Coordinates of C-alpha atoms and ligand atoms in Angstrom, one line a residue:
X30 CA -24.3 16.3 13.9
X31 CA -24.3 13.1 12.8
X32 CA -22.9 9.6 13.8
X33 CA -20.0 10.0 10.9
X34 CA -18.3 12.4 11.7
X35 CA -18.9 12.2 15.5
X36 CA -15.1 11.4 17.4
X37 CA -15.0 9.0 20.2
X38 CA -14.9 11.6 22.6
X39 CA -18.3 12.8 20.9
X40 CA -20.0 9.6 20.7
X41 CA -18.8 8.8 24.7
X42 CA -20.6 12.1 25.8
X43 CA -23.9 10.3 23.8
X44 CA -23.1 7.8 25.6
X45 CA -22.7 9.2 29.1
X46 CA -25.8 11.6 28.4
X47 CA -28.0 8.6 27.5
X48 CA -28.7 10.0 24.5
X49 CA -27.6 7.1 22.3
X50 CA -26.9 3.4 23.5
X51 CA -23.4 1.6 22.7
X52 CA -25.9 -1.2 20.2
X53 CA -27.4 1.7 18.5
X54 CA -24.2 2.8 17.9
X55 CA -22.9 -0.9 16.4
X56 CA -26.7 -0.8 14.5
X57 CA -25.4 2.9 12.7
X58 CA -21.9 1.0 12.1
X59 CA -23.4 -2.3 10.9
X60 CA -25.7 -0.4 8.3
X61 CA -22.9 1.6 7.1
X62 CA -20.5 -0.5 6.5
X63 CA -23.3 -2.8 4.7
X64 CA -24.3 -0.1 2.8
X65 CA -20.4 1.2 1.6
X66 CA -19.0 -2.6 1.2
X67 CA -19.9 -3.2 -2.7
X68 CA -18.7 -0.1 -3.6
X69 CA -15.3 0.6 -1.6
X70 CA -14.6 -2.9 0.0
X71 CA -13.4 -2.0 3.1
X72 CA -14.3 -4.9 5.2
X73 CA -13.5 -9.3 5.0
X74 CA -15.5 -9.4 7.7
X75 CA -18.8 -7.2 8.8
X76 CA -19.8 -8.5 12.2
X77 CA -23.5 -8.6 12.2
X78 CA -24.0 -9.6 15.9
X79 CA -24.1 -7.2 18.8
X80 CA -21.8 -8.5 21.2
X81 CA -23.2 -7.5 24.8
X82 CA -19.4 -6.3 26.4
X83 CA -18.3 -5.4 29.9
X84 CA -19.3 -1.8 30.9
X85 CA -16.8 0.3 32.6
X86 CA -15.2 3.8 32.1
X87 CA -12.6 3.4 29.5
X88 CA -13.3 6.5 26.6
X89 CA -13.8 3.3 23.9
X90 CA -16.3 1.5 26.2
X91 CA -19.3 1.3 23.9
X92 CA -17.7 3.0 20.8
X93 CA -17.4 1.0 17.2
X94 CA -14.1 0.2 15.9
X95 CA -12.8 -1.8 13.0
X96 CA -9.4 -3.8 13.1
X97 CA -7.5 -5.1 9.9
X98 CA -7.3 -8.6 9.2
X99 CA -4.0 -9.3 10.3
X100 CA -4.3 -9.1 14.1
X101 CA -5.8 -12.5 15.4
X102 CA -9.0 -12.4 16.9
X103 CA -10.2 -15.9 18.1
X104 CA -13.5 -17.3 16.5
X105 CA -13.4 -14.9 14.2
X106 CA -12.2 -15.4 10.2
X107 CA -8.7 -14.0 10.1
X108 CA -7.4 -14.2 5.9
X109 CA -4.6 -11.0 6.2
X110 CA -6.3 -11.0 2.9
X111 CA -4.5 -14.2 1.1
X112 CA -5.8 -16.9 -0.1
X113 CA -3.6 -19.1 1.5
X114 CA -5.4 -18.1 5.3
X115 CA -8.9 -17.4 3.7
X116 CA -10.5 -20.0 6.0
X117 CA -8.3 -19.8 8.6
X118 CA -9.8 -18.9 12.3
X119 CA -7.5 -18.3 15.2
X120 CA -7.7 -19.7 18.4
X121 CA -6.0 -16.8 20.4
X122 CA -6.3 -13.0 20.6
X123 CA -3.9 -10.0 19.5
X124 CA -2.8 -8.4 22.8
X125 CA -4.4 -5.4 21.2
X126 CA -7.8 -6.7 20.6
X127 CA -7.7 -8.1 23.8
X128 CA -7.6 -4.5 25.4
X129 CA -9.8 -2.9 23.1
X130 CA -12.3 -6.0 24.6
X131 CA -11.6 -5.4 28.0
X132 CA -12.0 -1.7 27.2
X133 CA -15.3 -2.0 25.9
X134 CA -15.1 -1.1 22.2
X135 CA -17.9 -2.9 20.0
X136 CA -15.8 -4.7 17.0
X137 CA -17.8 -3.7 13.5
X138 CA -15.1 -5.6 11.2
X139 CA -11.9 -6.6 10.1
X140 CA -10.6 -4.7 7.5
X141 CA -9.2 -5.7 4.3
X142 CA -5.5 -5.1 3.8
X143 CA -2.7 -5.8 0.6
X144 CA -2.5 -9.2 0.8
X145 CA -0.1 -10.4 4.2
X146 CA 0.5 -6.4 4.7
X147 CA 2.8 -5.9 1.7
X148 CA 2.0 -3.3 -0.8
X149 CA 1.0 0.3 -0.7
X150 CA -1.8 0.3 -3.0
X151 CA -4.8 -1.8 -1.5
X152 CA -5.5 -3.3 -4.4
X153 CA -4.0 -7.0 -3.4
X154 CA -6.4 -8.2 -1.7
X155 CA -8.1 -11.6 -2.4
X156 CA -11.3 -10.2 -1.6
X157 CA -10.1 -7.4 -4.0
X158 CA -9.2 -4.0 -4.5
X159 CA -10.8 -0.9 -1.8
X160 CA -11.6 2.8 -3.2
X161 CA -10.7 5.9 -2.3
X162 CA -14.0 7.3 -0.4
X163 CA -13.2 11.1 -2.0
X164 CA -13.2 9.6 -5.6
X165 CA -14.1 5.8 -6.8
X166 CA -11.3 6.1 -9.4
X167 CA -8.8 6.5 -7.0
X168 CA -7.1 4.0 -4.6
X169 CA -6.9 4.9 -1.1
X170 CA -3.4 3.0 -0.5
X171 CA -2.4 0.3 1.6
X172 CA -1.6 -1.6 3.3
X173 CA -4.1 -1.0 6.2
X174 CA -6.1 -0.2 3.3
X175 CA -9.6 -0.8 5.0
X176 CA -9.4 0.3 8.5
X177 CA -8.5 3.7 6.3
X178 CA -11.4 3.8 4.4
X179 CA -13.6 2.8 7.3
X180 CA -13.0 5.5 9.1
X181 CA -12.7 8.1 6.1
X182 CA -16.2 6.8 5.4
X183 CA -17.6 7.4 9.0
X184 CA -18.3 3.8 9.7
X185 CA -16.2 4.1 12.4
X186 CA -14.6 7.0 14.3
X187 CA -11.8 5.1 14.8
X188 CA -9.7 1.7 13.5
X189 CA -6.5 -0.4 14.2
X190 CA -3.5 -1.2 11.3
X191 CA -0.1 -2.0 11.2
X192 CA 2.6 -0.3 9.5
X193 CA 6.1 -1.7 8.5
X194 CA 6.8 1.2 5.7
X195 CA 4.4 3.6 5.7
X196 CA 1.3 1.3 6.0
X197 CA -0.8 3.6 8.3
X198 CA 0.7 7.2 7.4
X199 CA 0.0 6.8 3.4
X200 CA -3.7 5.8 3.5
X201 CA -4.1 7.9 6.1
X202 CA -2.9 10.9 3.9
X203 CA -5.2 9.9 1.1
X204 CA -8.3 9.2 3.5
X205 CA -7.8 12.8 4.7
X206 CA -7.8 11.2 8.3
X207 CA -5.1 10.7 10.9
X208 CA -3.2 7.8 11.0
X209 CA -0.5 7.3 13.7
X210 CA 2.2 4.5 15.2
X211 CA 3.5 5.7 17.7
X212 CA 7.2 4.2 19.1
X213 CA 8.7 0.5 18.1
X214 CA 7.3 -1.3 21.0
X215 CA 5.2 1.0 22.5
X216 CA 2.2 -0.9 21.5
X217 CA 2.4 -4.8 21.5
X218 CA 2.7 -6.8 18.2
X219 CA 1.3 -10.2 19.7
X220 CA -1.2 -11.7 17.5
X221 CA -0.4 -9.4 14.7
X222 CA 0.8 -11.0 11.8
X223 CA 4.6 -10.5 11.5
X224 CA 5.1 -9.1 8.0
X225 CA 9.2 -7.6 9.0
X226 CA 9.4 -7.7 12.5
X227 CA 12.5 -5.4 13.1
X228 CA 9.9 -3.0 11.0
X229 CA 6.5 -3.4 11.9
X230 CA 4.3 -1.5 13.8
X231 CA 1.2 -1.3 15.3
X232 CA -1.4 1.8 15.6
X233 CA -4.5 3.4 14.7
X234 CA -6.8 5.5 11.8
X235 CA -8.8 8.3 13.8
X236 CA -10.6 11.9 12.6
X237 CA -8.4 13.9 14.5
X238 CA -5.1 13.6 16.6
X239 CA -6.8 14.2 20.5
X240 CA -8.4 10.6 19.1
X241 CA -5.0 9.2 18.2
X242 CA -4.1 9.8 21.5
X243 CA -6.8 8.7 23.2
X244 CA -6.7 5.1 21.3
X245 CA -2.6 5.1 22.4
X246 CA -3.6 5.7 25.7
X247 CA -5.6 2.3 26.0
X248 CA -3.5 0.1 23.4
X249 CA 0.1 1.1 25.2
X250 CA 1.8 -0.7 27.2
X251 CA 4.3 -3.7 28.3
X252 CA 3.4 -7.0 27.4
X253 CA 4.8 -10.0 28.6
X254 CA 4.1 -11.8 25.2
X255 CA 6.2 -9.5 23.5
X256 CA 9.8 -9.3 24.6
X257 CA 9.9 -5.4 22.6
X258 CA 7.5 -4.1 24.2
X259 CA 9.0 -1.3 26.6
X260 CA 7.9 -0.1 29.9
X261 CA 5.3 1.7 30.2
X262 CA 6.1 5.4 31.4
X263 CA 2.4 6.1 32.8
X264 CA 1.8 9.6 30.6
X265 CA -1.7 10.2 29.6
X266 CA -0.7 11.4 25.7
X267 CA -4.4 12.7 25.9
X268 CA -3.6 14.8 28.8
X269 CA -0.5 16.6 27.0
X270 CA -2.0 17.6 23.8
X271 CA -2.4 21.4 24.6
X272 CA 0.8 21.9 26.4
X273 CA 2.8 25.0 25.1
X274 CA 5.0 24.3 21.7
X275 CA 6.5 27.4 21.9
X276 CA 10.1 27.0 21.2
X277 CA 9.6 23.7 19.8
X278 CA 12.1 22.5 17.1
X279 CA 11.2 21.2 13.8
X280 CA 13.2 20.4 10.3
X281 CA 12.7 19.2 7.0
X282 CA 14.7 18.2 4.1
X283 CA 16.3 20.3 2.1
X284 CA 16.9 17.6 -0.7
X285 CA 13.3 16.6 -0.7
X286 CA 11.5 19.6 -0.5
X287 CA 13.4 21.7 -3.0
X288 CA 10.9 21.3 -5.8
X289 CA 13.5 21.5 -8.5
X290 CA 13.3 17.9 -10.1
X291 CA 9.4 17.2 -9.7
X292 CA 7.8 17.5 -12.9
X293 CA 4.7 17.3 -12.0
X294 CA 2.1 20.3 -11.1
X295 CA 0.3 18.9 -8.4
X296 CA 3.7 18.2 -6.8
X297 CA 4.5 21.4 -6.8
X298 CA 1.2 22.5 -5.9
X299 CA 1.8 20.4 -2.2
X300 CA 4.9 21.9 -1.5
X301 CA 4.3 25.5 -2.3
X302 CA 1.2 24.5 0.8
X303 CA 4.1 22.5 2.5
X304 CA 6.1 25.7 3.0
X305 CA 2.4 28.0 3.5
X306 CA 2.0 26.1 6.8
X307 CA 5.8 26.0 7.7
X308 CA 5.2 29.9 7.9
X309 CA 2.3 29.3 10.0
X310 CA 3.5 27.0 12.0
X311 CA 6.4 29.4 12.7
X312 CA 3.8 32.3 13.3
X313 CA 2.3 29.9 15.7
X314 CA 5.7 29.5 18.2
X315 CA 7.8 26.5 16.1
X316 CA 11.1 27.0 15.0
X317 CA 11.1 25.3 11.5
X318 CA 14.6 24.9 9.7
X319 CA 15.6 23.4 6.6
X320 CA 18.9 21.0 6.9
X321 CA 20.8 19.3 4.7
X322 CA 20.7 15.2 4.0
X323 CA 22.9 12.9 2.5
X324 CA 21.3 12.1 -0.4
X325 CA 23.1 8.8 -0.9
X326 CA 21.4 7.5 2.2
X327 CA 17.9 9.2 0.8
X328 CA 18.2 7.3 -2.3
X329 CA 19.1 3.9 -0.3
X330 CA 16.1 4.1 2.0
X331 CA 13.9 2.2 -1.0
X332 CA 15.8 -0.7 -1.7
X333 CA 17.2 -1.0 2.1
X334 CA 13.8 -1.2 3.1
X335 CA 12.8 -3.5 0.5
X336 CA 15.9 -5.5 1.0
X337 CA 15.3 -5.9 5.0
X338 CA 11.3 -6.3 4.6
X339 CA 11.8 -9.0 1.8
X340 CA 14.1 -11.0 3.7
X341 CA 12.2 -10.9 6.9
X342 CA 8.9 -11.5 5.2
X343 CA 10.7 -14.7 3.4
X344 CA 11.2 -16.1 7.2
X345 CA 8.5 -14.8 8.9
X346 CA 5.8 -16.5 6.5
X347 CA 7.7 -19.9 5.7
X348 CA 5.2 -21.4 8.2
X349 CA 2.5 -20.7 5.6
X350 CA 2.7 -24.1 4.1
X351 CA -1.1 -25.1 4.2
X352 CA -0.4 -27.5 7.0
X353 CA -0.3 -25.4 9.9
X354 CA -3.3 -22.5 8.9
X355 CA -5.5 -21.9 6.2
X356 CA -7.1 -24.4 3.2
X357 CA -5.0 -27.4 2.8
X358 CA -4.5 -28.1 -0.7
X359 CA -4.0 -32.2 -2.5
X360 CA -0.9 -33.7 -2.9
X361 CA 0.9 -36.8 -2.5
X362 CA 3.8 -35.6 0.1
X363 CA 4.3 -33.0 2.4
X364 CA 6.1 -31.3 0.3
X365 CA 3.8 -31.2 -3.0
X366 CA 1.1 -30.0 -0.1
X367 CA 3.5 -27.2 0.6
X368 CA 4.4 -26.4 -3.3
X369 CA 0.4 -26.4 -4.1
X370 CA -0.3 -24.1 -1.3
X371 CA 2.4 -21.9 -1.7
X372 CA 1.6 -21.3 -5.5
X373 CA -2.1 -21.0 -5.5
X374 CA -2.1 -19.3 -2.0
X375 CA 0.0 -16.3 -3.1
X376 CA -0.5 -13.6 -5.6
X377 CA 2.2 -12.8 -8.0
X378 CA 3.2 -9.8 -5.5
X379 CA 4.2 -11.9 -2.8
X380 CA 5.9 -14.3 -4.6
X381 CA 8.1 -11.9 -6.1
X382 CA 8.6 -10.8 -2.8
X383 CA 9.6 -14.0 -1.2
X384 CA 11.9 -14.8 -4.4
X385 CA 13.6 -11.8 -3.4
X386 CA 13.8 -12.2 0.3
X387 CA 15.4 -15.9 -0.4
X388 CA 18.0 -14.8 -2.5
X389 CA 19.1 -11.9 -0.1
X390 CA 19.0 -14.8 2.7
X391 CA 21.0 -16.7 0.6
X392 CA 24.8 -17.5 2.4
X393 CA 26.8 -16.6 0.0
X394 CA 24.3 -13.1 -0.8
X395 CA 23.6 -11.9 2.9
X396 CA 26.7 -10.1 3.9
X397 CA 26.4 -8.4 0.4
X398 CA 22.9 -7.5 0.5
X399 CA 21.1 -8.2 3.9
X400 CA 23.9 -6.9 6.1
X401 CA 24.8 -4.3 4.0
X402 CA 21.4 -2.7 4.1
X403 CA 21.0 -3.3 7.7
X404 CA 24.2 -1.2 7.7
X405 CA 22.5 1.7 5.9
X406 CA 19.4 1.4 7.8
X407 CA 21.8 2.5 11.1
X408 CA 23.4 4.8 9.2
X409 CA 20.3 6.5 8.4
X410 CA 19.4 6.1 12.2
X411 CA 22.0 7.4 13.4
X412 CA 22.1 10.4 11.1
X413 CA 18.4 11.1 12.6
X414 CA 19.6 10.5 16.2
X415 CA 22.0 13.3 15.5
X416 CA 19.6 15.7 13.8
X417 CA 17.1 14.7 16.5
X418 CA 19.7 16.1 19.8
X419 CA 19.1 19.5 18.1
X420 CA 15.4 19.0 16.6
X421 CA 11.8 18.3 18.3
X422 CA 10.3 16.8 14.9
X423 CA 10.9 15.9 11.0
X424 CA 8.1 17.2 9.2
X425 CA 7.5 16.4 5.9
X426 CA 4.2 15.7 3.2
X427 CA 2.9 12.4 3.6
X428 CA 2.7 12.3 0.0
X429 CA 3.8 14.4 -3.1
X430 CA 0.0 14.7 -4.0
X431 CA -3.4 13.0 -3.8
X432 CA -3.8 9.5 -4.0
X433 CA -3.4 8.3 -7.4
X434 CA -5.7 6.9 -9.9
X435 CA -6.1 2.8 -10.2
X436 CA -4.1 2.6 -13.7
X437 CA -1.3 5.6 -12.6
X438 CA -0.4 3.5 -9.5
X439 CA 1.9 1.3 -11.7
X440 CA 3.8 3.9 -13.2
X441 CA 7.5 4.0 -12.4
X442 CA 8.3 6.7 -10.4
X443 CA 11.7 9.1 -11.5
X444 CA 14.4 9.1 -8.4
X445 CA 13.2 12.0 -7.0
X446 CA 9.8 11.3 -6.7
X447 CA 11.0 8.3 -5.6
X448 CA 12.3 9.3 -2.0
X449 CA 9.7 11.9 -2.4
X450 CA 6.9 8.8 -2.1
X451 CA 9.1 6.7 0.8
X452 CA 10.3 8.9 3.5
X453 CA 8.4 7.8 6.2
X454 CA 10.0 4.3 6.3
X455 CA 12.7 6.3 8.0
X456 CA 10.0 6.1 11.1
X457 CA 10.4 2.2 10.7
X458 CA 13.8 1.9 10.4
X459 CA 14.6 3.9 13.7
X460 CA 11.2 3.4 15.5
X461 CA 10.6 7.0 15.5
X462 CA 6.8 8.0 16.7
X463 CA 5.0 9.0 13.2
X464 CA 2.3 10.4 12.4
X465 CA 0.1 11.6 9.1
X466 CA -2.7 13.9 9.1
X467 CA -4.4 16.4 6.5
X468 CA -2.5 18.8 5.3
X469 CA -4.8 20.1 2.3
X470 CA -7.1 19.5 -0.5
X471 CA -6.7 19.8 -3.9
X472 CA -9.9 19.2 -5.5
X473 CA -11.6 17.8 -3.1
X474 CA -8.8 15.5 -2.9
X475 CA -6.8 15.6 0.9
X476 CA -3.1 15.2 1.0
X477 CA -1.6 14.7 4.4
X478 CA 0.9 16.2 6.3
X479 CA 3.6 14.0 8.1
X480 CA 5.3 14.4 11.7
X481 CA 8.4 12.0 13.2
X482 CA 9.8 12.9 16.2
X483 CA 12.4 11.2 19.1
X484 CA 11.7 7.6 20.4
X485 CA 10.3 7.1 23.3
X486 CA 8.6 10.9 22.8
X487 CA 5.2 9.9 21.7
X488 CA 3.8 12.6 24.1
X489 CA 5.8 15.5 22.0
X490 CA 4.7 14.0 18.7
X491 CA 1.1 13.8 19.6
X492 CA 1.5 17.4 21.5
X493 CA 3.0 19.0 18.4
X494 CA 0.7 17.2 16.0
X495 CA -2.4 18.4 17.5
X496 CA -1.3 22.0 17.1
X497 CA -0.7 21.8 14.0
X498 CA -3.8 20.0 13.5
X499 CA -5.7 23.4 15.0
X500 CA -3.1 25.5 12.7
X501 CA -4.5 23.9 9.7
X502 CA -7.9 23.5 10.8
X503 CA -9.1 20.8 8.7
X504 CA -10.4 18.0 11.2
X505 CA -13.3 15.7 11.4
X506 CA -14.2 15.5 7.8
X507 CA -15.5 12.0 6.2
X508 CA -15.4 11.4 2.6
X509 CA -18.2 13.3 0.8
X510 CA -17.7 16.9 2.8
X511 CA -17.6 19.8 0.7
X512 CA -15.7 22.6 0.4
X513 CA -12.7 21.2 1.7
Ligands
LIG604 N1 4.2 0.0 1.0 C1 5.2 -0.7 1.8 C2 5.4 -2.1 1.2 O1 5.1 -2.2 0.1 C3 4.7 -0.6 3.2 C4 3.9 -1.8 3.6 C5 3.6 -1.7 5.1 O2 3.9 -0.7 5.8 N2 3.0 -2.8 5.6 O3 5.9 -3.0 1.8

């Protein structure tokens, strides 16, 4: 077999049986990633440098990883893809890089991202847009749009990226890989860049779930420099993934899933293998039920997360004025230095997001907008927490279909489709472990299949997803496999 589509706990055996060393390993990365940037872009930063690190016994000691551009890595260029950070070079670590160091993983890049981690579509970048490894013409989603790609490619077996909406599940469903966040707080945000911190998450891109688990195992954990972090509970996720499911509860939604109201084919196509695996899955021990959701508070779950993400963006990045980070622009006052920067360092995207985010912010708006979505945010919580006493697991596709092309992504979306493309901000809004991985191909194209479950219960989550994962059988592929 070769290096792509070797998992960590593969390339660790190499490792162990001598029959590799960790800088052949970063070599094989290095040339990769060189030889995949033109085309799909998933890198700001290639590291070209073997970095001699600490050997020890962690499963990532040795391994390559990539990590997207918005966790801060000191000494090395840190843009979150904008221009108004594109020279900008911390001075301090993410908590999470930090452990990956100590842990021994060999850093091969930092990925490219939607500029500041808003967007879906990886095509925001100021480095400019990343493809779809299973077809150029497609995009391969965003935000963590790179660490996606990376690993889809085989340049690395596994990568970091942060999700505030759905920012790890939805490239992960059109990489064909797995892409998890496990709990709000389970894994430390210092040093990432706070896009909406009462949203955002941090997690990983691997080939297969006993990977995703692994990689939570090491990032976990409290951390003093993050007041939300909770307390670690000392369970090896790795070391529950085969424990018995039987009897274990899933649902879906009725109101999502009942294809009436999707016009179009390949839509239809993912459900009718949706409810192929829910008989499997029942075959296999689940109990899988269908239940009924407001669809008042489905139809809110776009604009309330666009109304709480826009307004905590707006305050989160006023400090990017060109006088703290990043190029510092001419002007006569402080304040033309801040108007320059802020309107060349922004793309039309995130201005119109900030526009937004001010006037929901504004006193005589925020009761009307920003509170009242907050309000349907716990509403939509709590209606989980309820189904959740009764249920293990939501499970739901990641996506209505494939990834789309580059000119399709733009089109407006009906209602349906809509909620349909959105779901899994519900993860974000509650904290709820999520995660995406393949589900099927349809041409050669992967679609992903996603799993929330309880807070706290990442162990569950990752349990449940890795049977599945052996249910459907489609692990370990990179871009470029056949017959799949
Ligand atoms: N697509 C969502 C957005 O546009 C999610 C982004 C994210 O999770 N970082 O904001």
């Amino acid at each position: 077999m070769d290096y792509r589509h070797k998992t960590i706990k593969e390339l660790k055996q190499d490792l162990i049986d001598e029959k590799t060393t960790s800088e052949e390993l970063f070599k094989e990365a290095n040339e990769l990633a060189h030889k995949y940037q033109d085309e799909y872009n998933s890198f700001v930063t290639i590291i070209d440098k073997y970095k001699k690190r600490a050997k020890n016994d962690s499963m990532i000691n040795g391994i390559p990883y990539a990590i997207k551009d918005n966790f801060s890595t000191s000494n090395i260029l840190t843009t979150a893809s904008s221009n108004i950070l594109k020279d900008y070079i911390p001075v301090y670590d993410a908590t999470v890089y930090k452990k990956l160091k100590i842990n021994g993983g060999v850093l091969v890049g930092k990925t490219t991202l939607d500029e500041l981690a808003m967007g879906g579509t990886g095509t925001t970048a100021h480095t400019g847009v990343v493809k779809n490894p299973w077809d150029k013409k497609r995009l391969i989603g965003g935000s963590s749009a790179g660490s996606a790609s990376a690993v889809s490619l085989g340049i690395v077996p596994f990568s970091i990226g942060s999700d505030t909406g759905d920012s790890i599940r939805k490239p992960a469903s059109f990489g064909g890989i797995v892409g998890f966040k496990p709990t709000y707080g389970r894994i430390s945000r210092y040093g990432l860049f706070a896009f909406a911190s009462s949203l955002d998450h941090v997690g990983c891109f691997t080939r297969n779930v006993e990977d995703a688990a692994i990689v939570t195992d090491i990032l976990k954990g409290h951390d003093p420099l993050d007041m939300t972090t909770l307390k670690d509970e000392d369970i090896k996720y790795s070391e529950h993934l085969d424990d018995d499911i039987k009897g274990k509860k899933l649902f879906y939604i009725k109101e999502i899933c009942n294809i009436e109201g999707y016009e179009d084919e390949n839509i239809k196509k993912t459900f009718k293998e949706f409810y192929k695996l829910v008989d499997k899955l029942k075959e296999e021990g689940f109990i899988v039920e269908e239940v009924s959701f407001d669809e008042n508070l489905l139809n809110a779950i776009y604009p309330t997360y666009m109304t709480i993400s826009c307004a905590e963006a707006t305050s989160n990045n006023a400090n990017l004025t060109g006088i703290q980070f990043g190029p510092r622009p001419k002007g006569d006052s402080i304040d033309e230095i801040m108007f320059n920067a802020r309107t060349e360092g922004f793309s039309e995207l995130i201005k119109r997001r900030f526009i937004l985010g001010s006037y929901i912010l504004q006193k005589e708006n925020q009761d009307k907008l920003f509170l009242n979505a907050c309000r349907i945010r716990r509403l939509i919580v709590d209606k989980m927490n309820e189904l959740f006493k009764e249920y293990d697991g939501l499970i739901l596709p990641a996506s209505g279909s494939f990834a789309p092309t580059f000119d399709a992504s733009s089109e407006r979306l009906n209602p349906k489709a809509t909620v349909l493309e959105n779901h899994m901000a519900i993860a974000n809004f509650g904290g709820f472990p999520s995660i995406t991985l393949p589900m099927y191909y349809n041409n050669n194209l992967p679609v992903g299949i996603n799993l929330t479950g309880k807070v706290r219960d990442d162990k569950t989550v990752l349990n449940m997803a890795k049977k599945i994962e052996d249910i459907v059988n489609l692990k370990n592929k990179v871009a470029g496999d056949e017959n799949v």
